[in-house]
Every structure is written in C-alpha cells, then in structure tokens.
Amino acid sequence: MKINENFLQLKENYLFIDIAKKVNAFIKANPDAKLIRMGIGDVTLPIAPAAVEAMKKAADEMGVKETFRGYEDSGAGYDFLREAVSAYYRKLGADVSAHEIRINDGAKSDCGNITDIFSSDNTVLVTDPVYPVYVDSNIMSGRKIICADSDESNGFAAMPDKSIHADIIYLCSPNNPTGSAYTKAQLEEWVSYAIENNAVIIYDSAYEAFISDPEIPRSIYCVDGAKKCAIEMCSLSKTAGFTGMRCGYTVVPDELVMTASDGSEVSISKLWNRRQGSKFNGVSYPVQRAAEAVFTDEGQRQIQESISYYKENAKLIAETLERCNVPFTGGKNSPYIWFKCPGGMGSWEFFDKLLNEAAVVGTPGAGFGKNGEGWFRLTAFNDRENTIEAMKRLEKVIK
Ligand code: PLP
C-alpha cells in the first residue's frame, strides 16, 4: 500500500487553531471581558421562513408512501430546483439552461471535486490571498500551483499576466477574504486570457447575492465568451443561511469543450456528469425543496432582509475605517472587509493588539497567503449591537 504522498505537501492549516488558542488564553486571563467575534465566516441569522415551511412540507411527504422519495434518478438535482436556478440566472442577465446546472451539497465540495476531471499535469493559477480550498485540493492531486498577486496596487483584484501560462484558473468574486469584486471589464480580461490559453476558469460566486453595484456582474456568464471557458460554482450558504443545510449548484456549460490528446473534442459537462454519477448520490429532497423556496418571490424578499442586515453591518465597519483613514477593500458588495493593519503592524501583531486592548477577534490576513501579511479581515456576520460596539473599540485602538 502506498499513500497519496501529495498529502504530505499540504501545509498544516493552523490559522483557526492558533486563533482559538489565543482567544482561549485571553478569556482565561480576562473572564469578565465581553469578547466580540468579528472573524466568523458563518452566518448568524436563521434560514428564511419560506424555506423552513417548504422543508417541513417535504419532510411530511417523505413520511407518506405515495409521496415518499428515495434516490433521485441522476443525482443532478430535481428539475423543480434546476429550473428555479436557471430562472434566477436569467434575472442576473445570464443565460444558463437547467440541464447545465447540477445541485450539490455546497460549493466547497465541488471546488475540490472538480479537480477529478482534469489531468495532474495542469498548472493551476490562484489569486493570493486565497480561499484555501482551491490550493489544498490541487496540492492533493499533485498539481503545480502559481499565484497572481492581489495587493494594494490592484485593489486586491489580481489580473492576468499574459506572459504566464495557466491551464486552470480559480477566481472568486466577491472575494473571500478580500471583499473585492471584479468589474465586467476585468472579468472580460480574464475570459479572454482563459480562451487564449485554452484554460478553464473555476469561478466561485458564493457571495454574488451581496453585490448591489450594477457594474459588477453576479455571474461570470454575464460576460461574452465565458460559457466557452468557465465553470461557475455557487452556494446558498451565505445567500440564504444554508451553511447548516448544505445546498449549492455548479454550472458546466454545453459550450465548454476541450481537446483530448488524441485530438478528439471532449465535452467537459459529459466528464463532470460521469464523475458525479459515479461518486455523488444527490442532495436530500427536503433540502432541495427548501432551496426551491429561496428562489420564490417570497423567499427572495426574506433572504434580502438578512443580506441587507449584514450589508448594513459591513457599511458600519467600512465607515469606521474611512473615518480612521485606514485603506481597505470590500464592505460594499461583500460581507468581508479587508484592511491594512495600522502603523505598519504585521497581521498577527495587530490581531494580538485588537484582542488584548479591545476584546475583538478578527482574522489575520497572513493566514490567506503571502499578500495577506500586514492585512486583516473582519466579517459582517455578527449582530448589529456587537458590530457597533466592536467598531467603537476598533476606532479607539486605531487612534
Ligand atoms: N467558496 C467560498 C469563497 C467560501 O468562502 C465558502 C465558505 O466560506 C465556500 C465556497 C463554501 O461554501 P459552502 O458552504 O457552500 O460549501
């Protein structure tokens, strides 16, 4: 027996372990301090009532012989949900057919699983700082990984370097951790780079629902040519509070066709359907009914209330940083705010200062890649009262 030694190349991810250690030590030394967690990446508001109702109804159906459902035929998602997602895409200005959509148990799974259908020889390009799943899943399959720098000079929105070749490109917009979001013109540049390089873009749009600026596309398919080169992954986790429900979707367009080594044309969706057909048995019926309810008018109205609540928190954080003259990205079309540690401090140095002087917990940017050093991430997922209080304390620390 030989193990997959690529796993030995993975860096230990100590980020959240180290944060927890420091926070626990602080609580022990300061048992009366009112700690505010502004590093949380999970939502805090409950799922929409329309989704709860739909799930209850579906659970009842499962308990009755005539309406009980077992395995779903293809595991690709029920037509009712794929049609609802397709109609949602039309509203975003993108033409995506129901059969191009596969329902999954969240974006994280497919971000990793998609690597199965590509050769290990491919060079993978990620933007740095980066959501670690893209890096780790490609290290596990032994691929070469290169980075496009997201930094202060480009507003933490890395653009392609035409002199460097890549085969698989991961883009995340709005971005975790930096909160930056690509404009249409920027996405057009990425799409033309991918087409020139015969590359595929894996586009993670998990935070698309936080976009309010009409200049920022909510799907890569709002860009001409993207269906020839991009796979899009989205999730209801942050949009509809589904982190504990587990439901998302991946789009592999019909037009996405690549040439095999024998010169034959291969449909990427055919490979993906084959992969999923062998390894994935679909998402539970009640969860898919709940997801369908999210896309109804009532569901959309309800989720918008939660999104607006988080966005108001993000605005409060952004206003605080503006008042303090601290450079930052995000906060407008994203629940993440990414700012420069004041006084030239390192990410961890500032983490310690904010924890010890203000009892506020954030996430050191250094944990997301080399360009994150000296930067810091706060999230808008706490409640209003805590966000207001945390901002008062942050302002005091910065000043
Ligand atoms: N993609 C990004 C950029 C994320 O930040 C997250 C979760 O934090 C995910 C995907 C995972 O989402 P899901 O809960 O659908 O697996």
Tab-separated table of C-alpha atoms and ligand atoms in Angstrom:
chain	number	residue	atom	x	y	z
A	1	MET	CA	0.000	0.000	0.000
A	2	LYS	CA	1.283	3.433	-0.885
A	3	ILE	CA	-0.335	6.597	0.378
A	4	ASN	CA	-1.005	9.640	-1.761
A	5	GLU	CA	2.169	11.479	-0.818
A	6	ASN	CA	0.817	14.715	-2.222
A	7	PHE	CA	-0.985	14.990	1.112
A	8	LEU	CA	2.412	15.318	2.782
A	9	GLN	CA	2.939	18.514	0.780
A	10	LEU	CA	-0.064	20.186	2.424
A	11	LYS	CA	0.796	22.911	4.875
A	12	GLU	CA	-0.862	22.438	8.247
A	13	ASN	CA	-3.661	24.911	8.484
A	14	TYR	CA	-3.062	26.412	11.885
A	15	LEU	CA	-4.896	29.684	11.251
A	16	PHE	CA	-8.130	28.969	13.097
A	17	ILE	CA	-6.403	26.702	15.638
A	18	ASP	CA	-3.947	29.471	16.524
A	19	ILE	CA	-6.765	31.998	16.735
A	20	ALA	CA	-8.725	29.698	19.062
A	21	LYS	CA	-5.650	29.179	21.277
A	22	LYS	CA	-5.055	32.903	21.641
A	23	VAL	CA	-8.745	33.610	22.259
A	24	ASN	CA	-8.988	30.887	24.914
A	25	ALA	CA	-5.913	32.224	26.710
A	26	PHE	CA	-7.416	35.729	26.613
A	27	ILE	CA	-10.747	34.529	28.042
A	28	LYS	CA	-8.936	32.677	30.825
A	29	ALA	CA	-6.949	35.780	31.766
A	30	ASN	CA	-9.928	38.152	31.338
A	31	PRO	CA	-13.044	36.222	32.361
A	32	ASP	CA	-15.172	39.377	32.603
A	33	ALA	CA	-14.266	40.844	29.215
A	34	LYS	CA	-17.092	40.958	26.670
A	35	LEU	CA	-15.458	39.311	23.675
A	36	ILE	CA	-16.787	40.183	20.204
A	37	ARG	CA	-16.053	37.793	17.354
A	38	MET	CA	-15.671	39.627	14.068
A	39	GLY	CA	-13.750	36.836	12.363
A	40	ILE	CA	-16.700	34.496	11.903
A	41	GLY	CA	-17.280	33.236	8.377
A	42	ASP	CA	-20.578	31.595	9.255
A	43	VAL	CA	-23.932	33.332	9.073
A	44	THR	CA	-25.804	34.082	12.287
A	45	LEU	CA	-29.371	34.774	11.104
A	46	PRO	CA	-31.736	31.799	10.723
A	47	ILE	CA	-32.914	30.481	7.353
A	48	ALA	CA	-35.882	32.161	5.685
A	49	PRO	CA	-39.369	31.147	6.893
A	50	ALA	CA	-40.374	30.183	3.324
A	51	ALA	CA	-37.501	27.652	3.228
A	52	VAL	CA	-38.424	26.282	6.669
A	53	GLU	CA	-42.049	25.782	5.598
A	54	ALA	CA	-41.024	24.067	2.347
A	55	MET	CA	-38.678	21.744	4.222
A	56	LYS	CA	-41.382	20.791	6.760
A	57	LYS	CA	-43.832	20.047	3.965
A	58	ALA	CA	-41.229	17.939	2.168
A	59	ALA	CA	-40.437	16.059	5.387
A	60	ASP	CA	-44.138	15.231	5.714
A	61	GLU	CA	-44.182	13.971	2.110
A	62	MET	CA	-41.271	11.688	2.917
A	63	GLY	CA	-43.360	10.067	5.669
A	64	VAL	CA	-46.200	9.074	3.324
A	65	LYS	CA	-45.942	6.061	0.998
A	66	GLU	CA	-47.457	7.844	-2.021
A	67	THR	CA	-45.149	10.875	-1.843
A	68	PHE	CA	-42.017	9.313	-0.361
A	69	ARG	CA	-38.853	9.804	-2.459
A	70	GLY	CA	-35.792	7.592	-2.457
A	71	TYR	CA	-32.745	8.051	-4.669
A	72	GLU	CA	-33.056	10.830	-7.153
A	73	ASP	CA	-32.564	9.411	-10.683
A	74	SER	CA	-29.493	11.318	-11.808
A	75	GLY	CA	-28.312	12.874	-8.550
A	76	ALA	CA	-28.040	16.125	-10.513
A	77	GLY	CA	-30.910	17.778	-8.685
A	78	TYR	CA	-34.665	17.746	-9.156
A	79	ASP	CA	-35.984	19.597	-12.205
A	80	PHE	CA	-38.006	21.942	-9.986
A	81	LEU	CA	-34.808	23.295	-8.410
A	82	ARG	CA	-32.666	23.305	-11.552
A	83	GLU	CA	-35.429	25.253	-13.350
A	84	ALA	CA	-35.627	27.699	-10.415
A	85	VAL	CA	-31.849	28.276	-10.536
A	86	SER	CA	-31.977	28.723	-14.319
A	87	ALA	CA	-34.744	31.352	-13.928
A	88	TYR	CA	-32.623	33.083	-11.263
A	89	TYR	CA	-29.695	33.246	-13.691
A	90	ARG	CA	-31.971	34.893	-16.270
A	91	LYS	CA	-32.725	37.618	-13.708
A	92	LEU	CA	-28.971	38.134	-13.241
A	93	GLY	CA	-28.628	38.613	-17.009
A	94	ALA	CA	-27.056	35.220	-17.733
A	95	ASP	CA	-28.401	32.514	-19.988
A	96	VAL	CA	-27.942	29.192	-18.186
A	97	SER	CA	-30.169	26.207	-19.009
A	98	ALA	CA	-31.494	23.909	-16.302
A	99	HIS	CA	-29.609	20.914	-17.750
A	100	GLU	CA	-26.280	22.799	-17.395
A	101	ILE	CA	-26.845	23.090	-13.621
A	102	ARG	CA	-26.098	20.357	-11.083
A	103	ILE	CA	-27.304	20.707	-7.500
A	104	ASN	CA	-24.763	19.828	-4.813
A	105	ASP	CA	-24.234	19.828	-1.061
A	106	GLY	CA	-22.407	23.175	-1.101
A	107	ALA	CA	-19.705	24.912	-3.079
A	108	LYS	CA	-16.803	23.598	-1.023
A	109	SER	CA	-17.353	20.002	-2.180
A	110	ASP	CA	-17.386	20.853	-5.871
A	111	CYS	CA	-14.459	23.311	-5.590
A	112	GLY	CA	-12.443	20.254	-4.575
A	113	ASN	CA	-14.259	17.540	-6.575
A	114	ILE	CA	-13.935	19.288	-9.925
A	115	THR	CA	-10.192	18.570	-9.876
A	116	ASP	CA	-11.010	14.886	-10.631
A	117	ILE	CA	-11.797	15.636	-14.263
A	118	PHE	CA	-8.533	17.444	-15.055
A	119	SER	CA	-5.072	15.978	-15.547
A	120	SER	CA	-2.483	16.355	-12.808
A	121	ASP	CA	-0.161	17.921	-15.402
A	122	ASN	CA	-2.133	21.134	-15.433
A	123	THR	CA	-0.778	24.351	-13.994
A	124	VAL	CA	-3.257	25.948	-11.612
A	125	LEU	CA	-3.442	29.692	-11.099
A	126	VAL	CA	-4.903	31.103	-7.893
A	127	THR	CA	-5.088	34.689	-6.760
A	128	ASP	CA	-3.235	35.369	-3.496
A	129	PRO	CA	-4.662	35.918	-0.835
A	130	VAL	CA	-6.889	32.935	-1.482
A	131	TYR	CA	-9.713	30.770	-0.120
A	132	PRO	CA	-7.537	27.784	0.930
A	133	VAL	CA	-9.736	25.044	-0.607
A	134	TYR	CA	-8.523	25.842	-4.148
A	135	VAL	CA	-4.900	25.417	-3.131
A	136	ASP	CA	-5.255	22.378	-0.894
A	137	SER	CA	-7.403	20.353	-3.300
A	138	ASN	CA	-4.864	20.860	-6.085
A	139	ILE	CA	-1.900	20.029	-3.853
A	140	MET	CA	-3.711	16.770	-3.031
A	141	SER	CA	-3.762	15.911	-6.727
A	142	GLY	CA	-0.156	16.946	-7.235
A	143	ARG	CA	-0.651	19.958	-9.487
A	144	LYS	CA	1.720	22.842	-9.930
A	145	ILE	CA	0.208	25.993	-8.428
A	146	ILE	CA	1.142	29.535	-9.395
A	147	CYS	CA	-0.154	32.780	-7.920
A	148	ALA	CA	-1.473	36.023	-9.331
A	149	ASP	CA	-0.854	38.731	-6.768
A	150	SER	CA	-3.819	40.594	-5.317
A	151	ASP	CA	-2.389	43.545	-3.434
A	152	GLU	CA	-2.866	47.180	-2.620
A	153	SER	CA	-1.639	48.233	-6.088
A	154	ASN	CA	-4.550	46.482	-7.856
A	155	GLY	CA	-7.186	46.924	-5.145
A	156	PHE	CA	-6.779	43.242	-4.198
A	157	ALA	CA	-8.212	42.214	-7.569
A	158	ALA	CA	-5.408	40.340	-9.357
A	159	MET	CA	-5.400	40.483	-13.144
A	160	PRO	CA	-3.840	38.001	-15.587
A	161	ASP	CA	-0.201	38.263	-16.605
A	162	LYS	CA	-0.297	37.415	-20.314
A	163	SER	CA	3.336	36.268	-20.277
A	164	ILE	CA	2.494	33.411	-17.888
A	165	HIS	CA	0.556	30.332	-18.967
A	166	ALA	CA	-2.060	28.632	-16.783
A	167	ASP	CA	-4.477	25.772	-17.501
A	168	ILE	CA	-6.916	26.038	-14.598
A	169	ILE	CA	-7.740	29.419	-13.066
A	170	TYR	CA	-9.632	29.865	-9.806
A	171	LEU	CA	-11.418	33.189	-9.403
A	172	CYS	CA	-13.613	34.196	-6.503
A	173	SER	CA	-15.763	37.307	-6.789
A	174	PRO	CA	-16.828	38.868	-4.457
A	175	ASN	CA	-13.652	37.589	-2.920
A	176	ASN	CA	-13.068	35.753	0.303
A	177	PRO	CA	-11.008	37.079	2.104
A	178	THR	CA	-10.517	40.494	0.472
A	179	GLY	CA	-14.120	41.503	-0.283
A	180	SER	CA	-13.052	42.896	-3.668
A	181	ALA	CA	-15.294	42.171	-6.654
A	182	TYR	CA	-14.386	42.108	-10.345
A	183	THR	CA	-15.986	44.585	-12.733
A	184	LYS	CA	-17.313	43.373	-16.071
A	185	ALA	CA	-14.249	44.773	-17.877
A	186	GLN	CA	-11.925	42.883	-15.519
A	187	LEU	CA	-13.826	39.635	-15.996
A	188	GLU	CA	-13.687	40.149	-19.768
A	189	GLU	CA	-9.905	40.294	-19.474
A	190	TRP	CA	-9.842	37.015	-17.523
A	191	VAL	CA	-12.164	35.347	-20.028
A	192	SER	CA	-10.021	36.384	-22.982
A	193	TYR	CA	-6.862	35.241	-21.139
A	194	ALA	CA	-8.506	31.846	-20.479
A	195	ILE	CA	-9.581	31.456	-24.101
A	196	GLU	CA	-6.091	32.409	-25.380
A	197	ASN	CA	-4.518	29.863	-23.018
A	198	ASN	CA	-7.087	27.155	-23.719
A	199	ALA	CA	-7.660	27.236	-19.970
A	200	VAL	CA	-10.706	26.728	-17.801
A	201	ILE	CA	-11.861	29.222	-15.168
A	202	ILE	CA	-13.397	27.828	-11.988
A	203	TYR	CA	-15.488	30.785	-10.894
A	204	ASP	CA	-16.669	30.820	-7.278
A	205	SER	CA	-19.646	33.139	-6.924
A	206	ALA	CA	-20.610	32.108	-3.376
A	207	TYR	CA	-21.089	35.774	-2.393
A	208	GLU	CA	-22.854	37.014	-5.556
A	209	ALA	CA	-26.016	37.931	-3.626
A	210	PHE	CA	-24.074	40.623	-1.746
A	211	ILE	CA	-23.415	42.579	-4.949
A	212	SER	CA	-25.502	45.725	-5.281
A	213	ASP	CA	-23.338	47.688	-7.738
A	214	PRO	CA	-24.867	47.248	-11.233
A	215	GLU	CA	-21.372	47.465	-12.776
A	216	ILE	CA	-20.332	44.255	-11.013
A	217	PRO	CA	-21.565	41.037	-12.677
A	218	ARG	CA	-23.233	38.498	-10.403
A	219	SER	CA	-22.254	35.630	-12.672
A	220	ILE	CA	-19.287	35.127	-14.975
A	221	TYR	CA	-21.828	34.203	-17.657
A	222	CYS	CA	-22.777	37.891	-17.859
A	223	VAL	CA	-19.517	38.134	-19.851
A	224	ASP	CA	-19.482	37.175	-23.560
A	225	GLY	CA	-17.445	34.052	-24.237
A	226	ALA	CA	-17.492	32.831	-20.613
A	227	LYS	CA	-19.582	29.793	-21.484
A	228	LYS	CA	-16.694	28.582	-23.637
A	229	CYS	CA	-14.186	28.642	-20.783
A	230	ALA	CA	-15.821	28.855	-17.339
A	231	ILE	CA	-17.388	26.606	-14.751
A	232	GLU	CA	-19.333	28.503	-12.080
A	233	MET	CA	-19.908	27.356	-8.522
A	234	CYS	CA	-22.421	28.996	-6.256
A	235	SER	CA	-23.915	28.274	-2.881
A	236	LEU	CA	-26.948	29.078	-0.785
A	237	SER	CA	-24.787	29.090	2.360
A	238	LYS	CA	-24.206	32.811	2.652
A	239	THR	CA	-27.092	33.877	0.415
A	240	ALA	CA	-29.827	32.103	2.331
A	241	GLY	CA	-28.237	30.976	5.596
A	242	PHE	CA	-27.805	27.402	4.319
A	243	THR	CA	-24.441	26.700	5.982
A	244	GLY	CA	-26.119	24.021	8.106
A	245	MET	CA	-28.474	22.878	5.334
A	246	ARG	CA	-25.860	22.174	2.633
A	247	CYS	CA	-27.012	23.141	-0.836
A	248	GLY	CA	-25.320	24.787	-3.800
A	249	TYR	CA	-25.007	24.407	-7.549
A	250	THR	CA	-22.360	24.073	-10.220
A	251	VAL	CA	-22.796	25.152	-13.823
A	252	VAL	CA	-20.864	23.425	-16.597
A	253	PRO	CA	-21.998	24.960	-19.893
A	254	ASP	CA	-22.589	22.913	-23.056
A	255	GLU	CA	-20.124	25.107	-24.950
A	256	LEU	CA	-17.242	24.122	-22.673
A	257	VAL	CA	-15.380	21.681	-24.879
A	258	MET	CA	-11.675	20.766	-24.713
A	259	THR	CA	-9.420	18.734	-26.983
A	260	ALA	CA	-8.108	15.373	-25.729
A	261	SER	CA	-4.578	14.142	-26.509
A	262	ASP	CA	-5.901	12.099	-29.471
A	263	GLY	CA	-7.346	15.270	-30.980
A	264	SER	CA	-10.973	14.453	-30.185
A	265	GLU	CA	-13.303	17.079	-28.763
A	266	VAL	CA	-14.464	16.309	-25.245
A	267	SER	CA	-17.458	17.881	-23.545
A	268	ILE	CA	-16.476	18.934	-20.020
A	269	SER	CA	-20.066	18.577	-18.818
A	270	LYS	CA	-20.033	14.967	-20.018
A	271	LEU	CA	-16.930	14.275	-17.893
A	272	TRP	CA	-18.403	16.095	-14.914
A	273	ASN	CA	-21.734	14.260	-15.173
A	274	ARG	CA	-19.838	10.986	-15.380
A	275	ARG	CA	-17.772	11.888	-12.300
A	276	GLN	CA	-20.781	12.958	-10.289
A	277	GLY	CA	-22.864	9.998	-11.471
A	278	SER	CA	-20.207	7.664	-10.060
A	279	LYS	CA	-19.388	9.427	-6.816
A	280	PHE	CA	-22.379	11.526	-5.729
A	281	ASN	CA	-25.959	10.475	-4.995
A	282	GLY	CA	-27.552	13.887	-4.774
A	283	VAL	CA	-28.922	16.260	-2.166
A	284	SER	CA	-31.839	15.328	0.084
A	285	TYR	CA	-35.343	16.074	-1.169
A	286	PRO	CA	-36.363	18.302	1.785
A	287	VAL	CA	-33.226	20.429	1.352
A	288	GLN	CA	-33.897	20.804	-2.371
A	289	ARG	CA	-37.493	21.866	-1.653
A	290	ALA	CA	-36.192	24.416	0.873
A	291	ALA	CA	-33.728	25.684	-1.745
A	292	GLU	CA	-36.529	25.966	-4.300
A	293	ALA	CA	-38.453	28.149	-1.822
A	294	VAL	CA	-35.453	30.505	-1.622
A	295	PHE	CA	-35.932	31.317	-5.317
A	296	THR	CA	-39.644	32.211	-4.992
A	297	ASP	CA	-40.622	35.895	-4.730
A	298	GLU	CA	-41.385	35.430	-1.046
A	299	GLY	CA	-38.097	33.602	-0.412
A	300	GLN	CA	-36.118	36.264	-2.269
A	301	ARG	CA	-37.763	39.016	-0.238
A	302	GLN	CA	-36.953	37.211	3.000
A	303	ILE	CA	-33.312	36.480	2.165
A	304	GLN	CA	-32.843	40.085	1.047
A	305	GLU	CA	-33.774	41.187	4.567
A	306	SER	CA	-30.919	39.126	6.021
A	307	ILE	CA	-28.464	40.185	3.325
A	308	SER	CA	-29.372	43.855	3.897
A	309	TYR	CA	-28.819	43.393	7.616
A	310	TYR	CA	-25.304	42.020	7.039
A	311	LYS	CA	-24.611	44.712	4.459
A	312	GLU	CA	-25.550	47.399	6.953
A	313	ASN	CA	-23.026	45.856	9.369
A	314	ALA	CA	-20.427	45.897	6.575
A	315	LYS	CA	-21.207	49.571	5.957
A	316	LEU	CA	-20.665	50.375	9.642
A	317	ILE	CA	-17.265	48.685	9.519
A	318	ALA	CA	-16.320	50.456	6.277
A	319	GLU	CA	-17.382	53.855	7.676
A	320	THR	CA	-15.245	53.304	10.762
A	321	LEU	CA	-12.194	52.533	8.639
A	322	GLU	CA	-12.869	55.563	6.425
A	323	ARG	CA	-13.044	57.802	9.496
A	324	CYS	CA	-9.716	56.383	10.668
A	325	ASN	CA	-8.109	56.814	7.216
A	326	VAL	CA	-7.297	53.124	7.039
A	327	PRO	CA	-7.026	51.656	3.495
A	328	PHE	CA	-9.472	48.793	2.911
A	329	THR	CA	-11.297	46.774	0.276
A	330	GLY	CA	-14.724	45.126	0.420
A	331	GLY	CA	-17.624	46.022	2.637
A	332	LYS	CA	-19.753	47.256	-0.251
A	333	ASN	CA	-20.534	44.244	-2.423
A	334	SER	CA	-19.362	41.711	0.108
A	335	PRO	CA	-19.728	40.666	3.761
A	336	TYR	CA	-15.930	40.839	4.130
A	337	ILE	CA	-13.831	43.881	4.934
A	338	TRP	CA	-10.105	43.646	4.378
A	339	PHE	CA	-7.955	46.411	5.794
A	340	LYS	CA	-4.351	47.410	6.238
A	341	CYS	CA	-3.080	46.921	9.772
A	342	PRO	CA	-2.449	50.380	11.196
A	343	GLY	CA	1.065	51.647	11.878
A	344	GLY	CA	2.687	49.077	9.583
A	345	MET	CA	1.898	46.263	12.014
A	346	GLY	CA	2.015	42.619	10.959
A	347	SER	CA	-1.280	40.692	10.764
A	348	TRP	CA	-0.675	38.689	13.940
A	349	GLU	CA	0.749	41.673	15.794
A	350	PHE	CA	-2.473	43.574	15.091
A	351	PHE	CA	-4.559	40.505	15.950
A	352	ASP	CA	-2.948	40.439	19.416
A	353	LYS	CA	-3.399	44.168	19.906
A	354	LEU	CA	-7.087	44.104	18.932
A	355	LEU	CA	-7.734	41.089	21.132
A	356	ASN	CA	-5.851	42.339	24.172
A	357	GLU	CA	-6.858	46.004	24.030
A	358	ALA	CA	-10.395	45.737	22.632
A	359	ALA	CA	-11.507	42.127	23.148
A	360	VAL	CA	-12.337	41.959	19.436
A	361	VAL	CA	-11.407	38.911	17.340
A	362	GLY	CA	-10.645	39.198	13.628
A	363	THR	CA	-8.694	37.093	11.150
A	364	PRO	CA	-5.035	37.834	10.355
A	365	GLY	CA	-4.635	38.259	6.598
A	366	ALA	CA	-1.339	36.344	6.644
A	367	GLY	CA	-3.400	33.154	7.015
A	368	PHE	CA	-4.662	33.512	3.421
A	369	GLY	CA	-1.346	33.791	1.586
A	370	LYS	CA	1.785	35.890	1.321
A	371	ASN	CA	-0.015	39.029	0.142
A	372	GLY	CA	-2.205	38.908	3.230
A	373	GLU	CA	0.665	39.827	5.567
A	374	GLY	CA	0.033	43.246	7.094
A	375	TRP	CA	-3.713	42.984	6.349
A	376	PHE	CA	-6.696	41.923	8.401
A	377	ARG	CA	-10.189	40.514	7.723
A	378	LEU	CA	-13.390	41.415	9.542
A	379	THR	CA	-16.794	39.985	8.677
A	380	ALA	CA	-20.274	41.451	8.766
A	381	PHE	CA	-21.912	38.303	10.137
A	382	ASN	CA	-22.136	39.324	13.791
A	383	ASP	CA	-25.258	41.119	15.068
A	384	ARG	CA	-25.803	44.867	14.865
A	385	GLU	CA	-25.235	45.625	18.533
A	386	ASN	CA	-21.933	43.752	18.623
A	387	THR	CA	-20.786	45.267	15.341
A	388	ILE	CA	-21.442	48.800	16.624
A	389	GLU	CA	-19.650	48.083	19.889
A	390	ALA	CA	-16.719	46.400	18.109
A	391	MET	CA	-16.329	49.420	15.819
A	392	LYS	CA	-16.182	51.793	18.789
A	393	ARG	CA	-13.421	49.667	20.269
A	394	LEU	CA	-11.582	49.306	16.946
A	395	GLU	CA	-11.612	53.082	16.406
A	396	LYS	CA	-10.134	53.607	19.855
A	397	VAL	CA	-7.370	51.067	19.196
A	398	ILE	CA	-6.508	52.570	15.817
A	399	LYS	CA	-6.494	56.133	17.108
B	1	PLP	N1	-16.453	29.467	-1.539
B	1	PLP	C1	-16.063	30.480	-0.753
B	1	PLP	C2	-15.295	31.587	-1.349
B	1	PLP	C3	-16.355	30.476	0.611
B	1	PLP	O1	-15.943	31.487	1.385
B	1	PLP	C4	-17.075	29.399	1.149
B	1	PLP	C5	-17.401	29.330	2.579
B	1	PLP	O2	-16.999	30.066	3.403
B	1	PLP	C6	-17.437	28.368	0.293
B	1	PLP	C7	-17.125	28.426	-1.045
B	1	PLP	C8	-18.117	27.138	0.820
B	1	PLP	O3	-19.456	27.231	0.761
B	1	PLP	P1	-20.407	26.005	1.097
B	1	PLP	O4	-20.926	26.228	2.457
B	1	PLP	O5	-21.450	26.089	0.022
B	1	PLP	O6	-19.633	24.735	0.978
